[in-house]
Short mmCIF file of C-alpha atoms and ligand atoms in Angstrom, two decimals:
data_model
loop_
_atom_site.label_atom_id
_atom_site.label_comp_id
_atom_site.label_asym_id
_atom_site.label_seq_id
_atom_site.Cartn_x
_atom_site.Cartn_y
_atom_site.Cartn_z
CA MET A 1 8.27 14.53 -17.91
CA SER A 2 7.75 10.57 -18.91
CA ASN A 3 3.70 8.91 -18.40
CA PRO A 4 3.45 7.85 -14.95
CA SER A 5 4.22 4.20 -15.46
CA LEU A 6 1.90 0.82 -14.58
CA LEU A 7 2.37 -2.80 -14.37
CA ILE A 8 -0.80 -4.99 -14.67
CA LEU A 9 -0.15 -8.91 -13.50
CA PRO A 10 -3.96 -10.07 -13.81
CA GLY A 11 -3.22 -13.80 -12.62
CA ASP A 12 -4.84 -16.89 -12.07
CA GLY A 13 -9.11 -17.76 -11.99
CA ILE A 14 -11.06 -14.35 -11.81
CA GLY A 15 -7.90 -11.94 -11.46
CA PRO A 16 -7.48 -11.12 -15.57
CA GLU A 17 -11.25 -10.89 -15.60
CA VAL A 18 -11.15 -7.69 -13.17
CA MET A 19 -8.46 -6.66 -14.18
CA ALA A 20 -9.99 -5.95 -17.68
CA GLU A 21 -12.86 -3.67 -16.39
CA VAL A 22 -9.61 -1.49 -14.60
CA ARG A 23 -8.12 -1.54 -17.62
CA LYS A 24 -11.32 0.22 -18.85
CA ILE A 25 -11.19 2.76 -15.95
CA VAL A 26 -7.48 3.52 -16.27
CA ASP A 27 -8.34 4.07 -20.19
CA TRP A 28 -10.64 6.61 -18.76
CA PHE A 29 -8.32 8.60 -16.96
CA GLY A 30 -5.95 9.52 -19.87
CA ALA A 31 -8.34 10.37 -21.98
CA LYS A 32 -10.65 12.01 -19.88
CA ARG A 33 -8.75 13.47 -17.12
CA ASP A 34 -5.31 13.97 -18.95
CA LEU A 35 -3.87 11.49 -16.23
CA VAL A 36 -1.87 8.51 -19.27
CA PHE A 37 0.23 5.47 -17.81
CA ASP A 38 2.67 3.42 -19.38
CA VAL A 39 0.75 0.51 -19.26
CA SER A 40 2.51 -2.85 -19.24
CA GLU A 41 1.12 -6.58 -18.76
CA ASP A 42 2.69 -9.55 -17.42
CA LEU A 43 2.11 -13.15 -16.51
CA VAL A 44 1.72 -13.71 -12.86
CA GLY A 45 1.42 -16.80 -10.20
CA GLY A 46 -0.14 -20.44 -12.58
CA SER A 47 -0.23 -17.92 -15.62
CA ALA A 48 3.38 -17.73 -15.79
CA TYR A 49 4.04 -21.13 -14.15
CA ASP A 50 2.26 -22.19 -16.85
CA LYS A 51 3.96 -20.14 -19.36
CA HIS A 52 7.72 -20.44 -18.33
CA GLY A 53 7.76 -22.96 -15.02
CA THR A 54 8.39 -20.67 -12.29
CA PRO A 55 5.11 -18.40 -10.31
CA LEU A 56 7.25 -15.38 -11.69
CA HIS A 57 9.99 -14.64 -13.83
CA ASP A 58 12.84 -13.10 -13.41
CA ASP A 59 12.27 -10.75 -16.39
CA THR A 60 8.68 -10.01 -14.36
CA MET A 61 10.43 -9.05 -11.45
CA GLU A 62 12.70 -6.53 -12.91
CA LYS A 63 10.07 -4.85 -14.20
CA ALA A 64 7.54 -4.79 -10.98
CA GLN A 65 11.22 -3.19 -9.57
CA GLN A 66 11.18 -0.57 -12.10
CA VAL A 67 7.92 0.81 -12.75
CA ASP A 68 5.91 3.63 -10.71
CA ALA A 69 3.65 1.08 -9.19
CA VAL A 70 2.17 -2.61 -10.05
CA LEU A 71 -1.20 -3.72 -9.69
CA LEU A 72 -1.99 -7.64 -9.34
CA GLY A 73 -5.16 -9.22 -9.63
CA ALA A 74 -4.68 -12.11 -7.61
CA VAL A 75 -3.46 -16.27 -7.76
CA GLY A 76 -3.72 -19.20 -7.03
CA GLY A 77 -6.42 -22.59 -7.97
CA PRO A 78 -6.86 -25.64 -8.00
CA LYS A 79 -4.92 -26.81 -11.07
CA TYR A 80 -1.41 -25.97 -8.88
CA ASP A 81 -2.39 -27.32 -5.48
CA ASN A 82 0.46 -30.24 -6.07
CA LEU A 83 3.13 -28.63 -7.77
CA ASP A 84 6.62 -28.27 -4.84
CA PHE A 85 6.32 -25.36 -3.23
CA SER A 86 8.62 -23.69 -4.30
CA VAL A 87 6.82 -22.54 -7.63
CA LYS A 88 3.14 -22.82 -5.82
CA PRO A 89 1.50 -19.67 -7.02
CA GLU A 90 2.00 -17.67 -4.14
CA ARG A 91 5.46 -17.77 -4.09
CA GLY A 92 5.58 -15.62 -6.62
CA LEU A 93 3.17 -12.53 -5.16
CA LEU A 94 5.08 -13.15 -1.45
CA ARG A 95 8.79 -12.77 -3.86
CA LEU A 96 6.89 -10.05 -4.69
CA ARG A 97 6.47 -8.02 -1.89
CA LYS A 98 9.85 -9.11 -0.42
CA GLU A 99 12.14 -8.11 -3.42
CA MET A 100 10.07 -5.10 -3.71
CA ASP A 101 10.21 -5.04 0.30
CA LEU A 102 6.72 -3.73 0.57
CA PHE A 103 6.47 -3.47 3.78
CA SER A 104 3.62 -2.04 5.35
CA ASN A 105 0.25 -3.73 3.25
CA LEU A 106 -2.67 -1.10 4.41
CA ARG A 107 -5.93 -2.99 4.28
CA PRO A 108 -9.07 -0.48 4.64
CA ALA A 109 -12.18 -1.91 5.28
CA GLN A 110 -14.90 0.91 4.26
CA CYS A 111 -19.12 -0.97 4.56
CA PHE A 112 -20.93 1.18 1.68
CA ASP A 113 -24.11 2.30 2.68
CA ALA A 114 -26.03 0.29 0.25
CA LEU A 115 -23.95 -2.10 1.58
CA ALA A 116 -25.42 -2.44 4.73
CA ASP A 117 -27.80 -5.17 4.94
CA PHE A 118 -25.51 -7.54 3.45
CA SER A 119 -22.79 -7.72 6.07
CA SER A 120 -23.62 -10.67 8.45
CA LEU A 121 -23.20 -8.38 11.38
CA LYS A 122 -26.02 -6.08 12.27
CA LYS A 123 -26.66 -2.99 10.68
CA ASP A 124 -26.17 -0.64 13.09
CA VAL A 125 -22.83 -2.29 13.54
CA VAL A 126 -21.38 -1.49 10.15
CA ALA A 127 -23.09 0.86 8.87
CA GLY A 128 -21.01 3.55 8.14
CA LEU A 129 -17.53 1.66 8.81
CA ASP A 130 -14.33 3.01 8.14
CA ILE A 131 -11.24 1.86 9.54
CA MET A 132 -7.90 0.67 8.02
CA ILE A 133 -5.68 -2.47 8.88
CA VAL A 134 -2.02 -1.77 8.43
CA ARG A 135 -0.09 -5.22 8.07
CA GLU A 136 3.30 -5.72 8.54
CA LEU A 137 4.14 -7.99 5.41
CA THR A 138 7.75 -9.13 4.25
CA SER A 139 8.75 -10.65 7.52
CA GLY A 140 6.98 -12.47 10.36
CA ILE A 141 6.00 -16.02 10.26
CA TYR A 142 6.26 -15.70 6.43
CA PHE A 143 9.51 -15.33 5.67
CA GLY A 144 11.43 -16.90 9.07
CA GLU A 145 14.35 -19.37 9.31
CA PRO A 146 14.32 -21.96 10.13
CA ARG A 147 11.42 -23.30 8.01
CA GLY A 148 10.35 -26.58 6.49
CA ILE A 149 9.64 -30.16 6.29
CA ILE A 150 11.89 -32.49 8.23
CA GLU A 151 12.15 -36.49 10.10
CA GLU A 152 12.80 -36.54 13.67
CA GLY A 153 12.38 -40.40 14.47
CA ASN A 154 10.17 -41.91 12.46
CA GLU A 155 7.39 -38.52 11.93
CA ARG A 156 7.59 -35.54 9.94
CA VAL A 157 8.01 -32.59 12.14
CA GLY A 158 6.32 -28.84 10.40
CA ILE A 159 8.84 -26.10 10.94
CA ASN A 160 8.01 -22.08 11.24
CA THR A 161 9.71 -19.37 12.55
CA GLN A 162 7.90 -15.91 14.11
CA ARG A 163 11.00 -13.65 13.91
CA TYR A 164 10.71 -10.54 13.82
CA THR A 165 13.90 -7.35 14.34
CA GLU A 166 13.22 -3.49 16.03
CA SER A 167 13.88 -2.05 13.01
CA GLU A 168 11.42 -4.51 11.55
CA ILE A 169 8.38 -3.27 13.62
CA ALA A 170 9.60 0.08 14.21
CA ARG A 171 9.00 1.17 9.90
CA VAL A 172 5.46 -0.20 10.03
CA ALA A 173 4.61 0.92 13.38
CA ARG A 174 5.49 4.92 11.80
CA SER A 175 3.80 3.70 8.98
CA ALA A 176 0.18 3.20 10.85
CA PHE A 177 0.93 6.23 13.10
CA GLU A 178 1.57 8.57 9.94
CA LEU A 179 -1.85 6.98 8.62
CA ALA A 180 -3.69 7.66 11.66
CA ARG A 181 -3.00 11.38 12.16
CA LYS A 182 -5.05 11.93 8.39
CA ARG A 183 -7.57 9.52 10.05
CA GLY A 184 -9.43 8.99 13.99
CA ASN A 185 -6.10 9.37 15.14
CA LYS A 186 -6.18 6.34 16.45
CA VAL A 187 -4.00 2.80 16.39
CA CYS A 188 -4.79 -0.18 18.25
CA SER A 189 -1.47 -2.61 18.11
CA MET A 190 -2.43 -5.97 17.89
CA GLU A 191 -0.02 -9.37 18.80
CA LYS A 192 0.37 -12.43 21.28
CA ALA A 193 3.09 -10.61 23.90
CA ASN A 194 0.72 -12.76 26.77
CA VAL A 195 2.76 -16.32 24.76
CA MET A 196 4.79 -14.67 22.21
CA GLU A 197 8.44 -13.29 22.72
CA SER A 198 7.93 -11.63 19.26
CA GLY A 199 5.15 -10.10 20.20
CA ILE A 200 5.93 -8.59 23.19
CA LEU A 201 9.25 -7.36 21.52
CA TRP A 202 6.69 -5.78 19.21
CA ARG A 203 4.34 -4.02 21.90
CA ASP A 204 7.85 -2.39 23.45
CA VAL A 205 8.80 -0.96 20.20
CA VAL A 206 5.31 -0.05 19.16
CA THR A 207 5.27 1.62 22.34
CA GLU A 208 8.86 3.11 22.21
CA VAL A 209 8.10 4.75 18.63
CA HIS A 210 4.94 6.08 19.86
CA GLN A 211 6.39 8.37 23.05
CA ALA A 212 9.39 8.99 20.97
CA GLU A 213 7.60 10.46 17.92
CA TYR A 214 3.58 9.79 17.98
CA ALA A 215 2.41 10.70 21.58
CA ASP A 216 -0.21 13.05 19.85
CA VAL A 217 -1.83 9.77 18.37
CA GLU A 218 -4.07 7.83 20.70
CA LEU A 219 -2.50 3.96 21.31
CA SER A 220 -3.47 0.87 22.34
CA HIS A 221 -2.49 -3.09 22.81
CA MET A 222 -4.74 -6.05 22.23
CA TYR A 223 -4.03 -9.50 21.89
CA ALA A 224 -4.98 -10.81 18.50
CA ASP A 225 -7.59 -13.10 19.38
CA ALA A 226 -9.30 -10.12 21.58
CA GLY A 227 -8.44 -8.46 19.34
CA ALA A 228 -10.39 -10.47 16.36
CA MET A 229 -12.94 -10.40 18.40
CA GLN A 230 -13.99 -7.18 19.20
CA LEU A 231 -13.79 -6.58 15.88
CA CYS A 232 -17.09 -8.48 15.29
CA ARG A 233 -18.31 -7.22 18.64
CA TRP A 234 -18.50 -3.51 17.95
CA PRO A 235 -15.74 -2.80 15.25
CA LYS A 236 -16.01 0.84 15.25
CA GLN A 237 -14.14 0.98 18.13
CA PHE A 238 -11.05 0.90 16.23
CA ASP A 239 -9.48 3.72 13.67
CA VAL A 240 -6.47 2.87 12.36
CA ILE A 241 -4.76 -1.29 13.64
CA VAL A 242 -1.45 -2.25 13.15
CA THR A 243 -0.17 -5.99 13.57
CA ASP A 244 2.06 -8.36 11.73
CA ASN A 245 2.13 -10.77 8.37
CA LEU A 246 0.09 -13.32 10.05
CA PHE A 247 -2.45 -11.92 12.50
CA GLY A 248 -2.31 -9.26 9.79
CA ASP A 249 -3.42 -11.70 6.96
CA ILE A 250 -6.61 -13.22 9.34
CA LEU A 251 -8.01 -10.67 10.36
CA SER A 252 -8.29 -8.22 7.45
CA ASP A 253 -10.04 -10.50 5.43
CA MET A 254 -12.77 -11.28 9.29
CA ALA A 255 -12.32 -7.09 7.95
CA ALA A 256 -13.38 -7.16 5.00
CA MET A 257 -15.61 -9.46 5.19
CA LEU A 258 -17.53 -7.29 7.77
CA THR A 259 -18.52 -5.42 4.91
CA GLY A 260 -20.43 -7.74 3.23
CA SER A 261 -18.16 -9.07 0.97
CA LEU A 262 -14.87 -9.97 0.34
CA GLY A 263 -15.62 -9.19 -3.06
CA MET A 264 -15.13 -5.15 -2.22
CA LEU A 265 -11.94 -4.42 -0.03
CA PRO A 266 -8.28 -3.39 -2.16
CA SER A 267 -5.31 -2.91 -0.79
CA ALA A 268 -2.26 -1.22 -1.40
CA SER A 269 1.23 -2.48 0.02
CA LEU A 270 3.81 0.38 0.33
CA GLY A 271 7.40 -0.15 0.53
CA VAL A 272 10.71 3.00 0.65
CA PRO A 273 10.58 5.77 -1.32
CA MET A 274 12.19 5.34 -5.09
CA ALA A 275 14.22 7.60 -6.48
CA ASN A 276 11.56 9.96 -7.65
CA GLY A 277 9.76 9.91 -4.23
CA ARG A 278 7.32 7.73 -4.47
CA PRO A 279 6.80 4.73 -2.82
CA LYS A 280 7.48 1.31 -4.18
CA ALA A 281 3.82 -0.21 -4.01
CA LEU A 282 1.55 -2.35 -5.52
CA TYR A 283 -2.15 -2.35 -5.19
CA GLU A 284 -4.13 -5.92 -5.24
CA PRO A 285 -7.78 -6.97 -4.08
CA VAL A 286 -8.23 -8.48 -0.54
CA HIS A 287 -10.04 -11.20 -2.43
CA GLY A 288 -8.76 -14.67 -3.92
CA SER A 289 -8.86 -15.95 -7.53
CA ALA A 290 -11.94 -17.48 -6.60
CA PRO A 291 -11.30 -20.69 -9.31
CA ASP A 292 -15.19 -21.84 -8.49
CA ILE A 293 -16.22 -18.64 -10.58
CA ALA A 294 -13.80 -18.05 -12.86
CA GLY A 295 -14.82 -17.04 -16.10
CA GLN A 296 -18.24 -16.76 -15.56
CA GLY A 297 -18.98 -12.95 -15.52
CA LYS A 298 -19.58 -13.47 -11.59
CA ALA A 299 -17.05 -11.61 -9.72
CA ASN A 300 -16.96 -8.57 -8.64
CA PRO A 301 -14.18 -6.00 -9.63
CA ILE A 302 -15.01 -3.66 -7.52
CA ALA A 303 -11.89 -4.51 -5.14
CA CYS A 304 -9.41 -3.86 -7.62
CA VAL A 305 -11.01 -1.16 -8.87
CA LEU A 306 -10.83 0.31 -5.40
CA SER A 307 -7.79 -0.97 -5.26
CA PHE A 308 -6.34 1.55 -8.98
CA ALA A 309 -8.16 4.27 -6.61
CA MET A 310 -5.64 3.74 -4.29
CA ALA A 311 -2.47 3.71 -6.60
CA LEU A 312 -4.15 7.41 -7.60
CA ARG A 313 -4.03 8.18 -3.71
CA TYR A 314 -1.21 7.04 -2.86
CA SER A 315 1.11 6.36 -6.17
CA PHE A 316 0.72 9.29 -8.44
CA ASP A 317 -0.30 12.47 -5.66
CA GLN A 318 -4.52 12.31 -7.60
CA GLY A 319 -6.52 12.39 -4.36
CA THR A 320 -9.74 14.83 -5.69
CA GLU A 321 -9.16 11.49 -9.10
CA ALA A 322 -9.22 8.73 -6.70
CA ASP A 323 -12.49 10.26 -4.36
CA ARG A 324 -13.62 10.89 -7.90
CA LEU A 325 -13.45 6.74 -8.44
CA GLU A 326 -15.30 6.24 -4.85
CA GLN A 327 -18.00 8.48 -4.97
CA ALA A 328 -18.59 6.31 -8.93
CA VAL A 329 -18.19 3.23 -7.21
CA GLU A 330 -20.51 4.70 -4.31
CA LYS A 331 -23.24 5.51 -6.86
CA VAL A 332 -23.64 2.38 -8.78
CA LEU A 333 -24.14 0.79 -5.72
CA ALA A 334 -26.85 3.44 -4.60
CA ASP A 335 -28.37 2.42 -7.80
CA GLY A 336 -28.33 -0.94 -7.04
CA LEU A 337 -25.70 -2.69 -9.20
CA ARG A 338 -25.12 -5.96 -7.42
CA THR A 339 -23.03 -8.51 -8.44
CA ALA A 340 -23.60 -11.90 -8.02
CA ASP A 341 -21.49 -11.88 -4.86
CA LEU A 342 -23.66 -8.90 -3.66
CA LEU A 343 -27.50 -11.19 -3.85
CA GLY A 344 -29.68 -11.35 -1.22
CA GLU A 345 -32.09 -8.31 -2.20
CA GLU A 346 -35.77 -8.92 -3.63
CA GLY A 347 -36.34 -8.46 -7.16
CA VAL A 348 -32.63 -7.88 -7.84
CA THR A 349 -31.01 -9.59 -11.26
CA PRO A 350 -27.09 -9.45 -10.82
CA VAL A 351 -24.90 -7.72 -13.75
CA SER A 352 -21.60 -9.57 -14.85
CA THR A 353 -18.58 -8.23 -14.36
CA SER A 354 -18.00 -6.06 -17.54
CA GLU A 355 -21.20 -4.44 -16.50
CA MET A 356 -20.70 -3.56 -13.41
CA GLY A 357 -17.06 -2.19 -15.14
CA ASP A 358 -18.84 -0.26 -17.90
CA ALA A 359 -21.57 1.13 -15.67
CA ILE A 360 -18.32 2.73 -12.92
CA VAL A 361 -17.32 4.49 -16.38
CA ALA A 362 -20.47 5.83 -17.12
CA ALA A 363 -21.06 7.26 -13.30
CA LEU A 364 -16.87 8.41 -13.81
CA THR A 365 -18.56 10.55 -17.16
CA ALA A 366 -21.49 11.84 -14.94
CA SER A 367 -18.80 13.13 -12.81
CA LEU A 368 -17.22 15.45 -15.30
C1 IPM B 401 -3.34 -12.17 1.19
C2 IPM B 401 -3.86 -13.49 0.71
C3 IPM B 401 -1.79 -14.21 0.64
C4 IPM B 401 -1.30 -13.66 1.89
C5 IPM B 401 -1.85 -15.62 -0.31
C6 IPM B 401 -2.38 -15.95 -1.75
C7 IPM B 401 -0.30 -16.20 -0.47
O1 IPM B 401 -4.29 -14.26 1.55
O2 IPM B 401 -2.77 -11.40 0.60
O3 IPM B 401 -3.59 -12.21 1.96
O4 IPM B 401 -1.12 -15.31 2.53
O5 IPM B 401 -0.60 -13.05 1.98
MG1 MG B 402 -5.51 -13.57 2.60
#
């Protein structure tokens, strides 16, 4: 059998720095666990635009469709702010999501014990937190038509459309219920059924899927604004949250910060199974390209490292090795290692991005 294949797209800003640390870990699994990946690397976002005049070259898109999993760093930066909308770095990422049909975006928010003090919330509110946001990723207002900026009378009008079909809602709901069964068996669905028709349909379809196929899972519904409030008030009431593309974007940033730093949170974007049975998959940190700290060795590589752990779990059936990697991260944090995003404790000097990566590799080796 051939090795599993991995396409690495470091992207822009801190993307390449954090991805360099993931490369060390990928290599470690090859050398020490006999888990050898065929790794290829390519450009996405601003870096692709600089070379090809497009944020995602067709060849790269084609490669992404062929491999077992894609690992992406981050895209975007102020250098590209004034580009035409159609070639902005973010369009590269959105094209990958859309054309690979990665409809289910898993964003876990877990609070590591060693970091409970970093949250802006009280320690007992976040200690032990372990929730999973399932964000619909290929439809909704991100992709709905009509869209654009048009002239109307003597002014411009900006238009976007929230559009969901029943099947789009049903498939992401199923993915949330499936996950819940492997966790706390609870799903909370969030929409704005009080003001949006798409929200009414969302609530109906989630309820139908629940009754027909997942009645053993506990289901509740919340308006997304109330959900945001509850996430701040008592996040541990949640197990799995399922929501649309835009609400999921916002709620997942919020959930990420509950855990102390945006630099910690991974994500998996999954589609339908390929011929080999593995889902189409892209793994990326929830954080952005952080241009303000790029190139300075200040970035926290953990979100990207944990995204690779999710790849081990969801694409490669290597749950034990994923646990090993997550425990290695937990170990270096418990040992007091901190990148610059995690400062505030007395007498702690930050380690660099690569020192953090090296420490995780050392903890992996120590786990053998
Ligand atoms: C995210 C990001 C993206 C999004 C951007 C970079 C297009 O914020 O993955 O959460 O809005 O989906
Ligand atoms: Mg976002």
